[in-house]
mmCIF file of C-alpha atoms and ligand atoms in Angstrom:
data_model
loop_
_atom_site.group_PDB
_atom_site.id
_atom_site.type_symbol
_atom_site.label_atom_id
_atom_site.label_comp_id
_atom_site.label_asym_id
_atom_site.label_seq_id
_atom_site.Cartn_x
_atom_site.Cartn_y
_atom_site.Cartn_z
ATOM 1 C CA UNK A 1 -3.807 3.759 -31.327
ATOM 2 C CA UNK A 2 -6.296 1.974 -29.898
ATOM 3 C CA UNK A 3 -6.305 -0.310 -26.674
ATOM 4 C CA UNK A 4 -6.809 -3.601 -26.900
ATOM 5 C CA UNK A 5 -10.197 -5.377 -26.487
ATOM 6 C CA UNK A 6 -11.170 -5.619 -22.332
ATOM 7 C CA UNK A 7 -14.021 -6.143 -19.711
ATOM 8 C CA UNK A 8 -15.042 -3.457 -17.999
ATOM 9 C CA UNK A 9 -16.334 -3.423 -14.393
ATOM 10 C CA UNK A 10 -17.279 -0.221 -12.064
ATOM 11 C CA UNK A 11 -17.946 -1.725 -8.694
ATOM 12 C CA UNK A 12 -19.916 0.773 -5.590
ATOM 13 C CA UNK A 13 -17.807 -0.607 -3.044
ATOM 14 C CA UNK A 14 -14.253 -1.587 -2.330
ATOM 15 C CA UNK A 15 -15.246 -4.687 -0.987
ATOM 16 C CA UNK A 16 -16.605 -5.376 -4.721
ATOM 17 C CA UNK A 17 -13.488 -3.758 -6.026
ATOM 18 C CA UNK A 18 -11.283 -6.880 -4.187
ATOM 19 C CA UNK A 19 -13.599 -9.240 -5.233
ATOM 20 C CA UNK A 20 -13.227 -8.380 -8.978
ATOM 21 C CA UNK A 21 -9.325 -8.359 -8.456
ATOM 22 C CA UNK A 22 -9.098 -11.378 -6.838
ATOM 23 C CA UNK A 23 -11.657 -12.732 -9.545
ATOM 24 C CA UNK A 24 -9.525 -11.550 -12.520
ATOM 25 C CA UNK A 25 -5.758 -11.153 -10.941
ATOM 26 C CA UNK A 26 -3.142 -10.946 -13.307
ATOM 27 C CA UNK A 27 -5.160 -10.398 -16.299
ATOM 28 C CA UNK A 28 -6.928 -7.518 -14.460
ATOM 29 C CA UNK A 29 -6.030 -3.117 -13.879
ATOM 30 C CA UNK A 30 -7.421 -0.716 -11.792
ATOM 31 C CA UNK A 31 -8.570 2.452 -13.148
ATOM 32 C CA UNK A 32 -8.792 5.698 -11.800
ATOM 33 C CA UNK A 33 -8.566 8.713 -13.396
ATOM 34 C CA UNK A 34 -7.098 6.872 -16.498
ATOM 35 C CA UNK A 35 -4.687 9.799 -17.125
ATOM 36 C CA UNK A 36 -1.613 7.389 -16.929
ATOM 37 C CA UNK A 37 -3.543 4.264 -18.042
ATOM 38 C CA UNK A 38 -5.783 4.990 -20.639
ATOM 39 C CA UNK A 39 -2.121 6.350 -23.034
ATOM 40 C CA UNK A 40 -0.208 2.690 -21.486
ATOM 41 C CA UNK A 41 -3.578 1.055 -23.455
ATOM 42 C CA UNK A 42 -3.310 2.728 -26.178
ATOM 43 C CA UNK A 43 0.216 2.320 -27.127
ATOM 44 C CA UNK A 44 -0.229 -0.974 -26.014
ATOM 45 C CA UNK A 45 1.843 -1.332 -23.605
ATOM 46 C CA UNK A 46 0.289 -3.268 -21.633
ATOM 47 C CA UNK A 47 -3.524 -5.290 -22.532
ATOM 48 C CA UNK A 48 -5.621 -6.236 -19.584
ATOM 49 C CA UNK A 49 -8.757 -8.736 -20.147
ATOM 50 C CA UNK A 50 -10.337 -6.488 -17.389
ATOM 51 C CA UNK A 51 -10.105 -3.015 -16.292
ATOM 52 C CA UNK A 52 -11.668 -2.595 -12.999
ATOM 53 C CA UNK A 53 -13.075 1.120 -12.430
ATOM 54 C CA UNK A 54 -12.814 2.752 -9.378
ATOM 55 C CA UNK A 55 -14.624 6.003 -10.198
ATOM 56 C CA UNK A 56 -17.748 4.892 -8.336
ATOM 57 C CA UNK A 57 -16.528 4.149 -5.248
ATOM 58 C CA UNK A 58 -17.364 7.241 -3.273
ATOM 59 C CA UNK A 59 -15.731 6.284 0.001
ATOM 60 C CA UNK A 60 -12.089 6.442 -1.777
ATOM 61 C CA UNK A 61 -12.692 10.383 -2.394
ATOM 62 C CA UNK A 62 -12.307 13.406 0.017
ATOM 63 C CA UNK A 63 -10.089 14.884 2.466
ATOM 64 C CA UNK A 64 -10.507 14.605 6.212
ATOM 65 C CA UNK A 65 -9.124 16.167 9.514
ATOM 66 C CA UNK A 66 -8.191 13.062 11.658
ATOM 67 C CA UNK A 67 -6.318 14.772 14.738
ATOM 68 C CA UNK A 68 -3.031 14.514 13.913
ATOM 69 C CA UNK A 69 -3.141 13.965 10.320
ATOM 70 C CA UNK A 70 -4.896 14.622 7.273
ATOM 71 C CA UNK A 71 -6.555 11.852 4.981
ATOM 72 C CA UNK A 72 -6.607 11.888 1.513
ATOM 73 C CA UNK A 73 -9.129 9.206 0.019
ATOM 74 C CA UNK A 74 -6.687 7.725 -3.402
ATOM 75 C CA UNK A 75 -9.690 8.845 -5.856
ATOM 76 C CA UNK A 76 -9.419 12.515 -4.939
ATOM 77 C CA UNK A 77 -8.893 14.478 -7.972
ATOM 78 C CA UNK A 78 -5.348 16.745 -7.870
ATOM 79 C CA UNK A 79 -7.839 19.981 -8.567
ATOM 80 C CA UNK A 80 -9.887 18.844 -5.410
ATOM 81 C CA UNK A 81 -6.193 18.447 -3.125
ATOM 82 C CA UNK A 82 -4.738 21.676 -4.676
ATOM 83 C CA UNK A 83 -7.842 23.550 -3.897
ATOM 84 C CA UNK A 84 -8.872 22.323 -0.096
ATOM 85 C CA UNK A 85 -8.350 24.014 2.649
ATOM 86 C CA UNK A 86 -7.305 21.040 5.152
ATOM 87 C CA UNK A 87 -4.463 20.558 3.001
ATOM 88 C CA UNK A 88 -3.257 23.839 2.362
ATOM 89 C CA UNK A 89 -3.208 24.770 6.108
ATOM 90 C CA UNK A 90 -1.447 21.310 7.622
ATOM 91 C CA UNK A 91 0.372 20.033 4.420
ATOM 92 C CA UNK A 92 0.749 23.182 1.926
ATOM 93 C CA UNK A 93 3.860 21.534 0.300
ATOM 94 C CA UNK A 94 1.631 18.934 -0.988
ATOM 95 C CA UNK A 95 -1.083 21.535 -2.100
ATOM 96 C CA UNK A 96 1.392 23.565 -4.102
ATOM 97 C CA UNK A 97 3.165 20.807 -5.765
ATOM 98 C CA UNK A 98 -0.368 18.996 -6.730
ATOM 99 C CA UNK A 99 -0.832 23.047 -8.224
ATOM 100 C CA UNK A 100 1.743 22.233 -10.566
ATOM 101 C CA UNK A 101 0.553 18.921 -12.140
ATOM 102 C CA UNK A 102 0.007 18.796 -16.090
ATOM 103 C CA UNK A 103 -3.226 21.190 -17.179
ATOM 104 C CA UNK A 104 -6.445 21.424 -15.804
ATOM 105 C CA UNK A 105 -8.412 18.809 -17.413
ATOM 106 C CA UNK A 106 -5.991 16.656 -15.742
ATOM 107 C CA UNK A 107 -6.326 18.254 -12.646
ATOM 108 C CA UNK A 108 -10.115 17.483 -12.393
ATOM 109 C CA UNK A 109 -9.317 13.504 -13.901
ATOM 110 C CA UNK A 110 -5.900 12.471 -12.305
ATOM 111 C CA UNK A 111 -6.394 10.856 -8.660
ATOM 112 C CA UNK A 112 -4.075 11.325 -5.998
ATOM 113 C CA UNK A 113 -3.543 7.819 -5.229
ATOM 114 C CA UNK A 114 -3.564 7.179 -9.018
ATOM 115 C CA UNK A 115 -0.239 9.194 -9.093
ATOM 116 C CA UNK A 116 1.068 7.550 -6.287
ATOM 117 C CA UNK A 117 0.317 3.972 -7.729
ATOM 118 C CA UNK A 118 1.837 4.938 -10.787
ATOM 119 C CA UNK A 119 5.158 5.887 -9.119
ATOM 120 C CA UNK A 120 6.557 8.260 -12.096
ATOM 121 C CA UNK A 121 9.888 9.100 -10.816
ATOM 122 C CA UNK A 122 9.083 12.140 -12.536
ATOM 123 C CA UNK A 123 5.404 12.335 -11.273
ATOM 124 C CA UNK A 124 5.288 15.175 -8.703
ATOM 125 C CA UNK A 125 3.399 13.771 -5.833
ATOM 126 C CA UNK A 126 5.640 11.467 -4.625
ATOM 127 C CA UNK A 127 8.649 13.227 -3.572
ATOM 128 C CA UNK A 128 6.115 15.777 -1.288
ATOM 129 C CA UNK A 129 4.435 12.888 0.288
ATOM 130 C CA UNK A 130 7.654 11.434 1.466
ATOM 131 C CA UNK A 131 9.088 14.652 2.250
ATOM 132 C CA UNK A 132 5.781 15.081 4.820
ATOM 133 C CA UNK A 133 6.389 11.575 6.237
ATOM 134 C CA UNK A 134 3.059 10.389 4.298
ATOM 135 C CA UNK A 135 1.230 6.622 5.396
ATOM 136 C CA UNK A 136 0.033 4.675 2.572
ATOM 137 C CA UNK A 137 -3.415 2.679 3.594
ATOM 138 C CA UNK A 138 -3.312 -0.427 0.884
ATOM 139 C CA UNK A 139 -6.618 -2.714 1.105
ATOM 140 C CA UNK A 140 -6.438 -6.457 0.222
ATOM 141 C CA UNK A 141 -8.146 -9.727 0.532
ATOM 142 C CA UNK A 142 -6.550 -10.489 3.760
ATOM 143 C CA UNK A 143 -7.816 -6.865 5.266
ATOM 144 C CA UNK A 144 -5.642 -3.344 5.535
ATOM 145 C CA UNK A 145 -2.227 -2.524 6.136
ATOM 146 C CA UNK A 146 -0.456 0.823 6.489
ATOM 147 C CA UNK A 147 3.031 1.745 4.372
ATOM 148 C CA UNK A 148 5.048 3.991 5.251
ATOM 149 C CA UNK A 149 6.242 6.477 2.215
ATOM 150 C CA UNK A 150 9.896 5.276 2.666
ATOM 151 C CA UNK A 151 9.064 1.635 2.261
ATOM 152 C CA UNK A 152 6.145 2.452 -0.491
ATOM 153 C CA UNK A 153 7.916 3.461 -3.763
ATOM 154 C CA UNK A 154 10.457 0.412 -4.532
ATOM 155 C CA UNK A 155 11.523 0.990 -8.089
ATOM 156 C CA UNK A 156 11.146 2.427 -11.505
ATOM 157 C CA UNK A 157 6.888 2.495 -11.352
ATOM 158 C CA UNK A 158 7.316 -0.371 -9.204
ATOM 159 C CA UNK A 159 5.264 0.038 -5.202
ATOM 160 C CA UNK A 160 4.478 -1.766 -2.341
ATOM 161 C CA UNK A 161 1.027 -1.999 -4.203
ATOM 162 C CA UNK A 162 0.227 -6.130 -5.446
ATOM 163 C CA UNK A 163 -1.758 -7.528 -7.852
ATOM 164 C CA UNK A 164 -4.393 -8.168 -5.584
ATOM 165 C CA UNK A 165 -4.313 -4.913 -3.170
ATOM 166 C CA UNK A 166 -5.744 -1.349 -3.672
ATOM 167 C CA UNK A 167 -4.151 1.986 -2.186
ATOM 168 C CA UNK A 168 -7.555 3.291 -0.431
ATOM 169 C CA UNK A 169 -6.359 6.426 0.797
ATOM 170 C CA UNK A 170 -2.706 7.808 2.597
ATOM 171 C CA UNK A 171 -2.312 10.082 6.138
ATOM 172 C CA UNK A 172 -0.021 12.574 6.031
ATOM 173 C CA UNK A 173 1.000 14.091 9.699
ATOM 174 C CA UNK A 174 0.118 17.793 10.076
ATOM 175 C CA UNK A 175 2.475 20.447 9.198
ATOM 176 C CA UNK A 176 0.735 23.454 10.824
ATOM 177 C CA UNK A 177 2.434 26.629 10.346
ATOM 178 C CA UNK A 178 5.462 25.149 8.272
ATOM 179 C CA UNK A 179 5.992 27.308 5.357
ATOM 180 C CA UNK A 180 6.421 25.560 1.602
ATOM 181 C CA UNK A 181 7.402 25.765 -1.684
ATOM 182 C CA UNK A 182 7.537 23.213 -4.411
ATOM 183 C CA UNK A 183 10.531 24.231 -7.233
ATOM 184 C CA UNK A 184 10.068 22.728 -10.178
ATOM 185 C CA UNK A 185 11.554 22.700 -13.719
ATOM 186 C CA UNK A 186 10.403 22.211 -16.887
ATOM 187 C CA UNK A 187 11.644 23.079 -20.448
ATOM 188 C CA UNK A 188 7.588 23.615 -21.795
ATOM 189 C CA UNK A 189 4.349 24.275 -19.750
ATOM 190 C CA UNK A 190 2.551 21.667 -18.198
ATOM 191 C CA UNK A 191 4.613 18.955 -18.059
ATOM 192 C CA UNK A 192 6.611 16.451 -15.809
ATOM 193 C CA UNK A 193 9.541 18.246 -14.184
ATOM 194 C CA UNK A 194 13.556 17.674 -15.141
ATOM 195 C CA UNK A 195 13.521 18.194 -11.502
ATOM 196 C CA UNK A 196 11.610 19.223 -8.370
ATOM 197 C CA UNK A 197 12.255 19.898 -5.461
ATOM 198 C CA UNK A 198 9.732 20.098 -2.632
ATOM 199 C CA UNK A 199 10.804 21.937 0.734
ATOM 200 C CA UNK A 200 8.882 22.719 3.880
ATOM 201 C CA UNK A 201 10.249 24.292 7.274
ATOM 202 C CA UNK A 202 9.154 25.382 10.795
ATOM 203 C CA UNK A 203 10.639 28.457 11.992
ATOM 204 C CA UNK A 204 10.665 29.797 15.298
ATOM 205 C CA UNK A 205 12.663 32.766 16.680
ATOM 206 C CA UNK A 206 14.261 33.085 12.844
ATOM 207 C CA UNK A 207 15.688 29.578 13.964
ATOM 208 C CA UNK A 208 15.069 26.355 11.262
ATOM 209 C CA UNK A 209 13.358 24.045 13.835
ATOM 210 C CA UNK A 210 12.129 21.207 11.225
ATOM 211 C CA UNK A 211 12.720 20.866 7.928
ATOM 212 C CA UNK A 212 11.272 17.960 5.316
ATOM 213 C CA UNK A 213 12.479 17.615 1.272
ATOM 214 C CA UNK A 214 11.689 15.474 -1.228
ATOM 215 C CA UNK A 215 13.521 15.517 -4.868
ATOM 216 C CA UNK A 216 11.207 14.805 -7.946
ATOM 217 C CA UNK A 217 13.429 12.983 -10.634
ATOM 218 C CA UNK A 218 16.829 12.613 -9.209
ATOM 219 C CA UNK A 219 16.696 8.836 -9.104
ATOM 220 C CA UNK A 220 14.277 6.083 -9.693
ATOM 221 C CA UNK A 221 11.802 6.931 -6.768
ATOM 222 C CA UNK A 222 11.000 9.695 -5.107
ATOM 223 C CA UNK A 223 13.580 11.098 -2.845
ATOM 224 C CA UNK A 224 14.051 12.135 1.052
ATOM 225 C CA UNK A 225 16.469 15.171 1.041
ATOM 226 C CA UNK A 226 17.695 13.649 4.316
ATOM 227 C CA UNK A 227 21.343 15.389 4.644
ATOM 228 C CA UNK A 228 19.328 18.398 3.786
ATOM 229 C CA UNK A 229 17.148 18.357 6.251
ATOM 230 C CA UNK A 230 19.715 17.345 9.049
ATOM 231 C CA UNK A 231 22.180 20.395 7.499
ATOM 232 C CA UNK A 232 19.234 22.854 8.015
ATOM 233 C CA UNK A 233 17.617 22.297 11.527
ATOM 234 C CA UNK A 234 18.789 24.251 14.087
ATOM 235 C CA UNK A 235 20.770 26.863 11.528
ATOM 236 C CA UNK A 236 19.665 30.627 10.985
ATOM 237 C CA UNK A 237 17.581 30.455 8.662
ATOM 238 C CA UNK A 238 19.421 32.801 5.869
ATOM 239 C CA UNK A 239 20.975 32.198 2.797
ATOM 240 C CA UNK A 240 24.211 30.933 3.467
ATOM 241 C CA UNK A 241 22.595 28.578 5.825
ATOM 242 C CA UNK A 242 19.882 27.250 2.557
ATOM 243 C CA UNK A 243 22.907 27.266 0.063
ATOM 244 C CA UNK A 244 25.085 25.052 2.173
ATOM 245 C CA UNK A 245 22.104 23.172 2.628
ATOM 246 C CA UNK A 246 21.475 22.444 -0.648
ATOM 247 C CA UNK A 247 24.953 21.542 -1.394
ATOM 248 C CA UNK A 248 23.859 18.063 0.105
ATOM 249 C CA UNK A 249 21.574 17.225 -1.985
ATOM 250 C CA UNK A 250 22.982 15.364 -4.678
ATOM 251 C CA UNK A 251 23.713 12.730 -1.558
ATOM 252 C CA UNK A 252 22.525 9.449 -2.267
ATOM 253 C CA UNK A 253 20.886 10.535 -5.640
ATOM 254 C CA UNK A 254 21.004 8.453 -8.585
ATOM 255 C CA UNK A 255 19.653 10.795 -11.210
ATOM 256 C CA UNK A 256 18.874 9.784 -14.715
ATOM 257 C CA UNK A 257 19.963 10.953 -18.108
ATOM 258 C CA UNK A 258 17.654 11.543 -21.086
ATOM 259 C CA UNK A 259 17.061 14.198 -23.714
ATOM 260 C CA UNK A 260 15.812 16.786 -21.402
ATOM 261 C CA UNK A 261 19.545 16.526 -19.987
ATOM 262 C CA UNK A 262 22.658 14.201 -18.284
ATOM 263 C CA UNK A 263 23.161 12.940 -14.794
ATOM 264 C CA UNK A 264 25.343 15.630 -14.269
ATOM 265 C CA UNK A 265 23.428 18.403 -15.674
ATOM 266 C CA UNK A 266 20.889 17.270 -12.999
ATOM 267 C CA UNK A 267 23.341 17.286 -9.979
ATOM 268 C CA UNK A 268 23.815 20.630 -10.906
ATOM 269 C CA UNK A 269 20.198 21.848 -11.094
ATOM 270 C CA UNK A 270 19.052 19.881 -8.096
ATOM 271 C CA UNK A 271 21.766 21.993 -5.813
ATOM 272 C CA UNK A 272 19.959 25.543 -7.340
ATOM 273 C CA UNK A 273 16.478 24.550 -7.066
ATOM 274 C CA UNK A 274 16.972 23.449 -3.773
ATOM 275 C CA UNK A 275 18.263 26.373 -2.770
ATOM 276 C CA UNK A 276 15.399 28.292 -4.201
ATOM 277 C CA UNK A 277 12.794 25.925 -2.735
ATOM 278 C CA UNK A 278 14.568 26.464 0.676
ATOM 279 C CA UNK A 279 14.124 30.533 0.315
ATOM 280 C CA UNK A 280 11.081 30.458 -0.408
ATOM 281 C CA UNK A 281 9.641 28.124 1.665
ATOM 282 C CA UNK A 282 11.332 30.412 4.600
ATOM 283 C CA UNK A 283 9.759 33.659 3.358
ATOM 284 C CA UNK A 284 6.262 31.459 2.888
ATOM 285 C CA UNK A 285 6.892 30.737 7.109
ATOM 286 C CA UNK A 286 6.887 34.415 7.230
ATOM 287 C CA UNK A 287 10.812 34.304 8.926
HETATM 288 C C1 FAD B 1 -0.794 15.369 -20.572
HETATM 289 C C2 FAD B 1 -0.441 14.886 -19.179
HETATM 290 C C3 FAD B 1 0.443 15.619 -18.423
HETATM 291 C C4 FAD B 1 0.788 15.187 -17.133
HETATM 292 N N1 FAD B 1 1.656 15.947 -16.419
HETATM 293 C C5 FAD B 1 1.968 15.552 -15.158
HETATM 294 C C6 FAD B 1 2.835 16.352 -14.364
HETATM 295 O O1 FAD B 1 3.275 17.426 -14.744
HETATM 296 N N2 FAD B 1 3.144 15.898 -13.104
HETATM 297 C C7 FAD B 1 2.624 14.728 -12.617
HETATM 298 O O2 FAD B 1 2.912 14.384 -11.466
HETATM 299 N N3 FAD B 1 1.792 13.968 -13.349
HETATM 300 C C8 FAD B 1 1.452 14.345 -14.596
HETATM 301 N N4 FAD B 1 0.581 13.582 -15.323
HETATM 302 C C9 FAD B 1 0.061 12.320 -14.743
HETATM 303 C C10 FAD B 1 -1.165 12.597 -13.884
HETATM 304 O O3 FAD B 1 -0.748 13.163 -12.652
HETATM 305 C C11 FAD B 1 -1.982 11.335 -13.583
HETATM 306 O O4 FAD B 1 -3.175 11.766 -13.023
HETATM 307 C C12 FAD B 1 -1.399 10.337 -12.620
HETATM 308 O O5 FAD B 1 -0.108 9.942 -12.946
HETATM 309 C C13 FAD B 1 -2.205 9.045 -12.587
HETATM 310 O O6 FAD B 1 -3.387 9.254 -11.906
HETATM 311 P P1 FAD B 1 -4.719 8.617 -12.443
HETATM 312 O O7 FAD B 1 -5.717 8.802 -11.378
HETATM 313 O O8 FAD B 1 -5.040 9.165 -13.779
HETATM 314 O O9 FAD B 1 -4.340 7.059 -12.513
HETATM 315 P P2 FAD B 1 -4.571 5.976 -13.679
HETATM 316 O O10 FAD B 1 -3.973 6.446 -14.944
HETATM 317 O O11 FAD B 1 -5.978 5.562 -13.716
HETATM 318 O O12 FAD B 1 -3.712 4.772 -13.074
HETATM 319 C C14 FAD B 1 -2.292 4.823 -13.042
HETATM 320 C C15 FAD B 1 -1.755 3.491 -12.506
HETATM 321 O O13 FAD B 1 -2.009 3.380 -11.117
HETATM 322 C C16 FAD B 1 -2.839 2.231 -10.827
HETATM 323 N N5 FAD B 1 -3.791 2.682 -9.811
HETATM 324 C C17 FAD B 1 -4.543 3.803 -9.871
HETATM 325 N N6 FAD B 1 -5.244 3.962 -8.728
HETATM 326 C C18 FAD B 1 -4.917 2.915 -7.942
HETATM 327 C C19 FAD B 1 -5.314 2.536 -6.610
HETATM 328 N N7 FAD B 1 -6.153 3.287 -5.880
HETATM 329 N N8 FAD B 1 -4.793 1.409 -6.099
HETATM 330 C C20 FAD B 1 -3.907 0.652 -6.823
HETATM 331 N N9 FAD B 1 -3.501 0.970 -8.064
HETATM 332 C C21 FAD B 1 -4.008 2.093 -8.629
HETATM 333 C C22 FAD B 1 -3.466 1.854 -12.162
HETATM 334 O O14 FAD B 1 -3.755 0.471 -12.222
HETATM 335 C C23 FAD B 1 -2.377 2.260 -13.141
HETATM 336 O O15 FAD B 1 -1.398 1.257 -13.211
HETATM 337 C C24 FAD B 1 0.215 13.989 -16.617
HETATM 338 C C25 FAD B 1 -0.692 13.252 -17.368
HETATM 339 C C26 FAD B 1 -1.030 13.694 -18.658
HETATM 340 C C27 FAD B 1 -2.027 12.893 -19.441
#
């Protein structure tokens, strides 16, 4: 189908950007890689009068080293985070779950903060940046204001995000030398996960010293693997240790039931591919 009628805008600046929201509000969307948008147009799902584009706004793209933590501008392209170096040495997790997303063409025109903004429960960026303790930085007409990835995702596609705020770009604290892996399963190729898990752990002395997960599609955000985590640090780090583990992490999940399979059929696969996540994300810490 095709969308209905709009005004389109491509400000320079995010100052511009605000000003066109707060111009338009409720009437108005932000674009920015369209790869969620452009098919909620066209079935008509939803009709803005304007779409504002954010494609030109260079500041919003790039990642940077900023002591502690990495920054990821929200118009970085997935192909651009799975590929850099920052993020593959302090926050691999995120690099190999971005790896995962949809095809390449998407790759190069799906955003980072796009997917965040979106807040698939199924979308596989979320779960990773809450695993790694990630800081949204939202921009709106009363200045800036930093959310934490707990507090961020607050429903089904629902986020800390209002009408008249933009996500400008989100820290995520260094992971140096933690080893990842990011599980995922699907019933074709290139497509939104079942389930995902996302694991990353700190060894030292074949001892689990730190330990962060996030679960893709086991509720109707994102999910911290919390009991998870707090099972695995300061066990061995073997097998028996990871399968125990990942016992917990049905806890607190809410997981949904659709054609791809049942609630329960998910409790089930959440506790293996947690367990595989965990594995491998020890043998990728070189333990
Ligand atoms: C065929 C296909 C397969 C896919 N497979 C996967 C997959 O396997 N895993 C996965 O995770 N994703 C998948 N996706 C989704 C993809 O990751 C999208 O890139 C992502 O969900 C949205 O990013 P975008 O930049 O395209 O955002 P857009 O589509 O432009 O925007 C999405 C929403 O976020 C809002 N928004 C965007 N940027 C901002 C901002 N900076 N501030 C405030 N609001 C903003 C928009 O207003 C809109 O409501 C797939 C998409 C397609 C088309």
């Amino acid at each position: 189908m095709i969308p209905a009628p709009f005004d389109y805008v491509a400000p320079t600046t995010l100052e511009e950007a605000l000003t066109a929201l707060s111009e338009h509000g409720d009437v108005a969307k932000i674009i920015a890689g369209g790869q969620s948008l452009l098919p909620v147009l066209r079935m008509r799902l939803n009709a803005p009068e304007w779409v504002i584009d954010l494609g030109r706004i260079e500041t919003l793209r790039g990642v940077r080293d900023d002591g502690d933590a990495l920054v990821i501008g929200a118009m970085t392209p997935h192909s651009v985070v799975a590929a850099d170096p920052l993020v593959a040495e302090h926050a691999a997790l995120l690099a190999r779950a971005t790896a995962t997303v949809a095809d390449e063409q998407v790759r190069h025109r799906g955003t980072f903060g796009g997917a965040l903004a979106h807040a698939d429960p199924a979308g596989d960026l979320g779960a990773p940046a809450r695993a790694l303790g990630a800081q949204l930085v939202i921009a709106g007409p009363g200045g800036t204001r930093t959310v934490e990835a707990d507090d961020f995702f607050r429903g089904l596609f629902e986020t800390a995000i209002t009408e008249d705020e933009i996500l400008t770009e989100v820290r995520i604290p260094k992971h140096p030398g933690w080893g990842a892996h990011y599980e995922k399963f699907v019933r074709v190729a290139h497509q939104w996960p079942i389930v995902a898990v996302g694991a990353s752990v700190k060894v030292e002395g074949g001892t689990i010293a730190g330990a962060a997960v996030g679960l893709t599609n086991m509720g109707s955000t994102p999910l911290r693997a919390r009991a998870v985590e707090a099972a695995l640090v300061g066990q061995a780090a073997t097998e028996e240790a990871c399968r125990a583990a990942a016992e917990k992490a049905v806890e607190g999940a809410e997981p949904p039931s659709d054609l791809n399979g049942d609630a329960d059929y998910r409790r089930h696969l959440v506790t293996v591919l947690t367990r595989r996540a965990l594995l491998a994300a020890i043998a990728d810490a070189g333990a």
